[in-house]
Amino acid sequence: MIEDLIKPNIKALKAYTIDAPPCSIRLDANESPYGFPLGALKIAINRYPDPEAAALRKVLAGKWGVEPECVLHGNGSDELIYYLLTAVGGPVLIPAPTFSMYRIIADSLGENTIMVALDGQFDLDMEAMLAAIGRHNPKLIFLSRPNNPTGNSFTCEKVLEVIENAGGLVIVDEAYQPFSPRGDSFIDLLPRYRNLLVMRTLSKIGLAALRLGFIVGDKAIIGAINKVRLPYNVNSLSQAAALGILKDEKSIDACIVNIKDERDRLFMELSKLKAIKPYSSDANFILFKLQNNASVTADALYKKLIADDILIKKLAGGGASGAPGPLDNCFRVTVGTPKENAAFIMSMKKITGGSLK
Ligand SMILES: *Cc1c(COP(=O)(O)O)cnc(C)c1O
């Protein structure tokens, strides 16, 4: 059989599909509701892109206060996760619940993933993390901070303890760092720890279509991972568009401030609904759980929102070892425009039976 040519670990995978019914209000994918004008891009369409993305890396390195040699560019951070797993391999240690791509990519490369449950506050369970490090000596540890889909930032001291105790690389994935009220980035700590890498993306701040992600870290490590990068992984249109848009720092920052304000307002509004419990967030989304005594099921809530033309992300499981898990009956809603958020709140009130107070 021709299908038998496929590796067993690939055969066992489920294709990653994104279930997105066509709604006008899309609050499911942690995108920014605000785009930027592209302007006229001057591109030699017959030529390959700059393989080093030199101009773009220079601009970002400047922003982050590092040398351009410390920055590696990817076709989204997803591609960089792939490169890390290709160049370094497993075992991989991740908390649960967290961003699903770490596990999905490890699985596709046949690498072993060890999952350690977060504690009741969705913070790192240090006893369990240190035990797993001691037992499995993971080569890669991915920590999303703020964490997707829980929205909280792991305690800084705990992350430092992981970095100090890890024999492998620790990747602090700062996809949502621009929305963090504390504004504390682990990039500042890079000089202190050679085994620390920080991952960034432009996807969540309004440039998701461009597919641009970056790893920042030690030159030698970045150079080694760079060896598995495909030569022209970031296309010319994305490089040119990002360079143009990044010049207008004011507009980007204004959108981020707006999203943070809206997030805090959305959290307050969600806190008033008796059927749900929202979790406070440092990101551009909010996790909330449907209460056991709610008059509506999670399935019904999801479908009724879609009937109101609003799409959010329905979650389930999220434990370190199968179902049931802490994300059962949970949803993740992305912060939209004030108008979109108001429509979402109105719909939620109607569907769940209204306010507490
Ligand atoms: C969305 C997200 C990313 C972004 O991936 P891109 O491939 O850059 O779009 C990375 N990490 C986390 C935790 C995310 O939620």
Coordinates of C-alpha atoms and ligand atoms in Angstrom, one line a residue:
M1 CA 0.0 0.0 0.0
I2 CA 1.3 3.4 -1.0
E3 CA 0.0 4.8 2.4
D4 CA 2.5 2.6 4.1
L5 CA 5.3 4.9 2.9
I6 CA 4.2 7.4 5.5
K7 CA 6.1 7.2 8.7
P8 CA 4.0 5.7 11.6
N9 CA 4.3 8.8 13.8
I10 CA 2.9 10.9 10.9
K11 CA 0.1 8.4 10.2
A12 CA -1.0 8.6 13.8
L13 CA -1.3 12.4 13.6
K14 CA -4.5 14.3 13.1
A15 CA -4.3 17.1 10.5
Y16 CA -4.3 20.5 12.2
T17 CA -7.5 22.0 11.0
I18 CA -8.9 25.4 12.1
D19 CA -12.6 25.2 12.7
A20 CA -13.8 28.7 11.7
P21 CA -17.4 29.1 10.6
P22 CA -17.7 32.4 8.6
C23 CA -18.7 35.0 11.2
S24 CA -18.3 38.8 10.8
I25 CA -17.1 39.2 14.4
R26 CA -14.0 37.1 14.6
L27 CA -12.7 36.9 18.2
D28 CA -11.2 33.4 17.9
A29 CA -7.6 33.6 16.8
N30 CA -5.9 36.3 18.9
E31 CA -5.5 38.6 15.9
S32 CA -5.4 42.3 16.2
P33 CA -8.7 43.9 15.0
Y34 CA -6.6 46.7 13.6
G35 CA -4.7 46.5 10.3
F36 CA -2.2 48.9 8.7
P37 CA -2.1 50.4 5.3
L38 CA 0.4 48.6 3.1
G39 CA 1.4 51.5 0.9
A40 CA 3.2 50.9 -2.4
L41 CA 5.9 48.2 -2.0
K42 CA 8.9 48.4 -4.2
I43 CA 9.8 44.8 -4.9
A44 CA 11.8 43.1 -7.6
I45 CA 9.3 40.2 -8.0
N46 CA 11.7 38.3 -10.3
R47 CA 14.4 38.1 -7.6
Y48 CA 14.6 35.8 -4.5
P49 CA 14.1 37.6 -1.2
D50 CA 17.0 38.6 1.0
P51 CA 17.8 35.3 2.6
E52 CA 19.1 37.0 5.8
A53 CA 16.2 39.5 6.1
A54 CA 19.1 41.8 7.1
A55 CA 17.2 45.1 7.1
L56 CA 14.3 43.7 9.1
R57 CA 16.5 42.0 11.6
K58 CA 18.5 45.2 12.1
V59 CA 15.4 47.2 12.9
L60 CA 14.1 44.7 15.4
A61 CA 17.5 44.1 17.0
G62 CA 17.7 47.9 17.5
K63 CA 14.3 47.9 19.2
W64 CA 15.2 45.0 21.4
G65 CA 18.7 46.3 22.3
V66 CA 20.6 43.3 20.9
E67 CA 23.0 42.7 18.0
P68 CA 21.4 41.6 14.7
E69 CA 23.4 38.3 14.9
C70 CA 21.3 37.5 18.0
V71 CA 18.1 37.5 16.0
L72 CA 16.8 34.6 13.8
H73 CA 13.8 35.2 11.5
G74 CA 11.1 32.7 10.8
N75 CA 8.0 32.4 8.7
G76 CA 6.0 33.0 11.8
S77 CA 7.2 31.7 15.2
D78 CA 5.6 28.3 14.3
E79 CA 8.4 27.8 11.8
L80 CA 11.0 28.6 14.4
I81 CA 9.5 26.1 16.8
Y82 CA 10.0 23.6 13.9
Y83 CA 13.6 24.7 13.5
L84 CA 14.4 24.4 17.2
L85 CA 13.0 20.9 17.3
T86 CA 14.9 20.0 14.1
A87 CA 18.2 21.4 15.3
V88 CA 18.0 20.4 19.0
G89 CA 15.4 17.7 19.2
G90 CA 13.6 16.3 22.3
P91 CA 12.6 15.5 24.9
V92 CA 10.5 18.6 25.1
L93 CA 9.1 19.8 28.4
I94 CA 6.0 22.0 28.4
P95 CA 3.4 23.0 30.9
A96 CA -0.3 22.1 30.4
P97 CA -2.4 23.8 29.3
T98 CA -0.3 25.9 26.9
F99 CA 0.1 26.8 23.2
S100 CA -0.7 23.6 21.2
M101 CA 1.9 24.0 18.4
Y102 CA 4.8 22.9 20.7
R103 CA 3.3 19.5 21.1
I104 CA 2.0 19.2 17.5
I105 CA 5.4 20.0 16.0
A106 CA 7.2 17.7 18.4
D107 CA 4.8 14.9 17.4
S108 CA 5.3 15.5 13.7
L109 CA 9.1 15.2 14.2
G110 CA 8.7 12.1 16.3
E111 CA 10.1 13.8 19.4
N112 CA 8.8 13.0 22.9
T113 CA 6.9 15.7 24.8
I114 CA 6.6 15.7 28.6
M115 CA 3.7 17.7 30.0
V116 CA 3.5 19.1 33.5
A117 CA 0.2 20.4 34.8
L118 CA 0.1 24.1 35.9
D119 CA -1.1 24.8 39.4
G120 CA -4.6 26.0 40.4
Q121 CA -3.6 29.6 39.5
F122 CA -2.3 28.5 36.1
D123 CA 1.2 29.3 37.4
L124 CA 4.2 26.9 37.1
D125 CA 4.1 24.0 39.6
M126 CA 7.8 24.2 40.5
E127 CA 8.0 21.0 42.4
A128 CA 6.7 19.1 39.4
M129 CA 8.7 21.1 36.9
L130 CA 12.0 20.5 38.7
A131 CA 11.2 16.9 39.1
A132 CA 10.5 16.5 35.4
I133 CA 13.7 18.4 34.6
G134 CA 15.6 16.0 36.9
R135 CA 14.0 12.9 35.5
H136 CA 13.9 13.6 31.8
N137 CA 16.7 16.2 31.2
P138 CA 14.7 17.9 28.5
K139 CA 16.7 19.5 25.7
L140 CA 13.9 22.1 25.1
I141 CA 11.5 23.7 27.5
F142 CA 8.8 26.0 26.0
L143 CA 7.2 28.6 28.3
S144 CA 4.6 30.9 26.8
R145 CA 4.6 34.1 28.9
P146 CA 1.9 35.4 28.9
N147 CA 0.6 31.9 28.5
N148 CA -1.9 31.0 25.7
P149 CA -4.7 30.1 26.4
T150 CA -4.8 31.0 30.1
G151 CA -3.7 34.6 29.7
N152 CA -1.6 34.9 32.9
S153 CA 2.2 35.5 33.1
F154 CA 4.1 32.8 35.0
T155 CA 5.9 34.2 38.1
C156 CA 9.2 35.7 36.9
E157 CA 11.2 34.0 39.7
K158 CA 9.8 30.6 38.8
V159 CA 10.8 31.0 35.2
L160 CA 14.3 32.0 36.3
E161 CA 14.4 28.9 38.5
V162 CA 13.6 26.8 35.5
I163 CA 16.3 28.5 33.4
E164 CA 18.8 28.0 36.2
N165 CA 18.0 24.3 36.7
A166 CA 17.6 23.3 33.0
G167 CA 20.4 21.5 31.2
G168 CA 18.7 22.3 27.9
L169 CA 17.4 25.4 26.2
V170 CA 14.5 27.4 27.7
I171 CA 12.4 29.3 25.2
V172 CA 10.3 32.0 26.7
D173 CA 7.7 32.6 24.0
E174 CA 6.7 36.3 24.3
A175 CA 4.0 36.3 21.6
Y176 CA 1.8 38.4 23.9
Q177 CA 4.4 40.4 25.7
P178 CA 3.4 43.7 24.1
F179 CA 0.0 43.4 25.9
S180 CA 1.5 42.6 29.3
P181 CA 0.9 45.4 31.8
R182 CA 4.2 44.8 33.4
G183 CA 6.1 45.1 30.2
D184 CA 8.8 42.8 31.5
S185 CA 10.6 41.0 28.8
F186 CA 13.1 38.2 29.3
I187 CA 15.2 39.8 26.5
D188 CA 16.8 41.9 29.2
L189 CA 18.0 38.7 30.9
L190 CA 19.7 37.2 27.8
P191 CA 23.2 38.4 28.8
R192 CA 22.9 36.4 32.0
Y193 CA 21.8 33.0 30.6
R194 CA 23.2 31.3 27.5
N195 CA 20.5 28.7 27.6
L196 CA 17.7 31.2 27.4
L197 CA 16.0 32.1 24.1
V198 CA 13.2 34.6 23.7
M199 CA 10.6 34.2 20.9
R200 CA 8.7 37.1 19.5
T201 CA 6.1 37.4 16.7
L202 CA 4.5 40.2 14.8
S203 CA 1.3 38.2 14.4
K204 CA -0.6 39.4 17.5
I205 CA 0.2 43.1 17.0
G206 CA -1.6 43.5 13.7
L207 CA 0.7 41.7 11.1
A208 CA -0.6 38.1 11.2
A209 CA -0.8 37.9 7.4
L210 CA 2.9 38.5 7.0
R211 CA 4.0 35.4 9.0
L212 CA 6.9 36.9 10.8
G213 CA 8.4 35.4 14.0
F214 CA 11.8 35.8 15.6
I215 CA 14.1 34.1 18.2
V216 CA 16.5 36.3 20.2
G217 CA 19.4 34.8 22.0
D218 CA 23.1 33.8 22.2
K219 CA 24.9 34.3 18.9
A220 CA 26.4 30.8 18.8
I221 CA 23.0 29.1 19.5
I222 CA 21.2 31.3 16.9
G223 CA 23.9 30.5 14.4
A224 CA 23.5 26.8 15.0
I225 CA 19.7 26.9 14.6
N226 CA 20.2 29.1 11.5
K227 CA 21.8 26.1 9.8
V228 CA 18.5 24.3 9.4
R229 CA 16.6 27.4 8.2
L230 CA 15.4 27.2 4.6
P231 CA 17.3 29.8 2.6
Y232 CA 14.3 32.0 1.5
N233 CA 12.0 31.3 4.4
V234 CA 10.6 34.9 4.7
N235 CA 9.4 36.3 1.4
S236 CA 10.1 39.8 0.0
L237 CA 6.6 41.1 0.4
S238 CA 6.6 40.3 4.1
Q239 CA 10.0 41.8 4.6
A240 CA 9.1 45.0 2.8
A241 CA 5.7 45.4 4.4
A242 CA 7.0 44.9 7.9
L243 CA 9.8 47.4 7.3
G244 CA 7.3 50.0 6.2
I245 CA 4.8 49.4 8.9
L246 CA 7.4 49.2 11.7
K247 CA 8.5 52.8 10.9
D248 CA 5.2 54.0 12.2
E249 CA 5.8 52.9 15.8
K250 CA 3.2 55.4 17.1
S251 CA 0.3 53.7 15.2
I252 CA 1.4 50.3 16.4
D253 CA 1.7 51.4 20.0
A254 CA -1.7 53.2 19.8
C255 CA -3.4 50.0 18.7
I256 CA -1.8 48.1 21.6
V257 CA -2.9 50.7 24.2
N258 CA -6.4 50.5 22.8
I259 CA -6.5 46.7 23.0
K260 CA -5.1 46.7 26.6
D261 CA -7.8 49.2 27.6
E262 CA -10.5 47.2 25.9
R263 CA -9.2 44.0 27.5
D264 CA -9.6 45.5 31.0
R265 CA -13.1 46.8 30.2
L266 CA -14.1 43.4 28.7
F267 CA -12.8 41.7 31.8
M268 CA -14.9 43.9 34.0
E269 CA -18.0 43.3 31.9
L270 CA -17.4 39.5 31.9
S271 CA -17.0 39.5 35.6
K272 CA -20.6 40.8 36.0
L273 CA -22.0 37.7 34.2
K274 CA -23.3 35.1 36.7
A275 CA -22.9 32.2 34.4
I276 CA -19.2 32.5 33.8
K277 CA -15.8 33.1 35.6
P278 CA -13.3 35.1 33.6
Y279 CA -9.5 34.8 34.4
S280 CA -7.5 38.0 34.4
S281 CA -5.2 38.4 31.4
D282 CA -1.9 40.0 30.4
A283 CA -2.6 39.2 26.8
N284 CA -5.0 40.3 24.0
F285 CA -7.6 37.6 24.9
I286 CA -9.5 36.5 28.0
L287 CA -10.1 32.9 29.1
F288 CA -13.4 32.2 30.8
K289 CA -15.2 29.2 32.3
L290 CA -18.8 28.4 32.1
Q291 CA -20.1 27.7 35.6
N292 CA -21.5 24.2 36.4
N293 CA -24.9 25.7 37.3
A294 CA -25.2 27.8 34.1
S295 CA -28.5 27.5 32.3
V296 CA -26.7 26.8 29.0
T297 CA -24.2 24.2 27.9
A298 CA -20.8 25.1 26.4
D299 CA -21.9 23.7 23.1
A300 CA -25.0 25.7 23.1
L301 CA -23.2 28.9 24.1
Y302 CA -20.7 28.4 21.3
K303 CA -23.5 27.8 18.7
K304 CA -25.7 30.7 19.9
L305 CA -22.8 33.1 19.6
I306 CA -22.2 31.9 16.0
A307 CA -25.9 32.4 15.3
D308 CA -25.3 36.0 16.5
D309 CA -22.4 36.2 14.0
I310 CA -19.7 36.0 16.7
L311 CA -16.9 33.5 16.7
I312 CA -14.8 32.7 19.8
K313 CA -12.6 29.8 20.6
K314 CA -14.1 26.8 22.4
L315 CA -11.6 24.9 24.5
A316 CA -11.6 21.5 26.3
G317 CA -9.2 19.2 28.2
G318 CA -5.9 20.9 28.7
G319 CA -4.6 18.5 31.4
A320 CA -1.2 16.9 31.4
S321 CA -2.7 13.5 30.9
G322 CA -5.9 13.4 28.8
A323 CA -9.5 14.4 29.6
P324 CA -11.1 15.7 31.7
G325 CA -8.9 18.8 32.1
P326 CA -8.9 22.4 33.4
L327 CA -10.1 23.8 30.1
D328 CA -13.4 21.8 30.0
N329 CA -16.3 24.3 29.5
C330 CA -13.7 27.1 28.9
F331 CA -13.6 29.6 26.1
R332 CA -11.0 32.0 24.9
V333 CA -12.2 35.3 23.5
T334 CA -9.9 37.7 21.6
V335 CA -10.2 41.4 22.4
G336 CA -11.7 43.1 19.4
T337 CA -12.7 46.7 18.6
P338 CA -15.0 48.5 21.2
K339 CA -17.9 47.8 18.9
E340 CA -17.1 44.1 18.5
N341 CA -16.6 43.7 22.3
A342 CA -19.9 45.4 23.0
A343 CA -21.7 43.1 20.6
F344 CA -20.1 40.1 22.2
I345 CA -21.1 41.2 25.8
M346 CA -24.6 41.9 24.7
S347 CA -24.9 38.5 23.1
M348 CA -23.4 36.8 26.2
K349 CA -25.9 38.6 28.5
K350 CA -28.7 37.4 26.3
I351 CA -27.6 33.8 26.0
T352 CA -26.4 33.2 29.6
G353 CA -29.2 35.0 31.4
G354 CA -27.6 38.2 32.4
S355 CA -25.8 39.9 35.2
L356 CA -25.1 39.0 38.8
K357 CA -25.2 42.4 40.3
Ligands
LIG1 C1 -0.1 33.0 18.3 C2 1.1 32.4 19.0 C3 2.3 32.4 18.4 C4 2.4 33.0 17.0 O1 2.8 32.2 16.0 P1 3.1 32.8 14.6 O2 3.5 31.6 13.9 O3 4.3 33.8 14.8 O4 1.9 33.4 14.1 C5 3.4 31.9 19.1 N1 3.3 31.5 20.3 C6 2.2 31.6 21.0 C7 2.1 31.2 22.4 C8 1.0 32.0 20.3 O5 -0.2 32.1 21.0

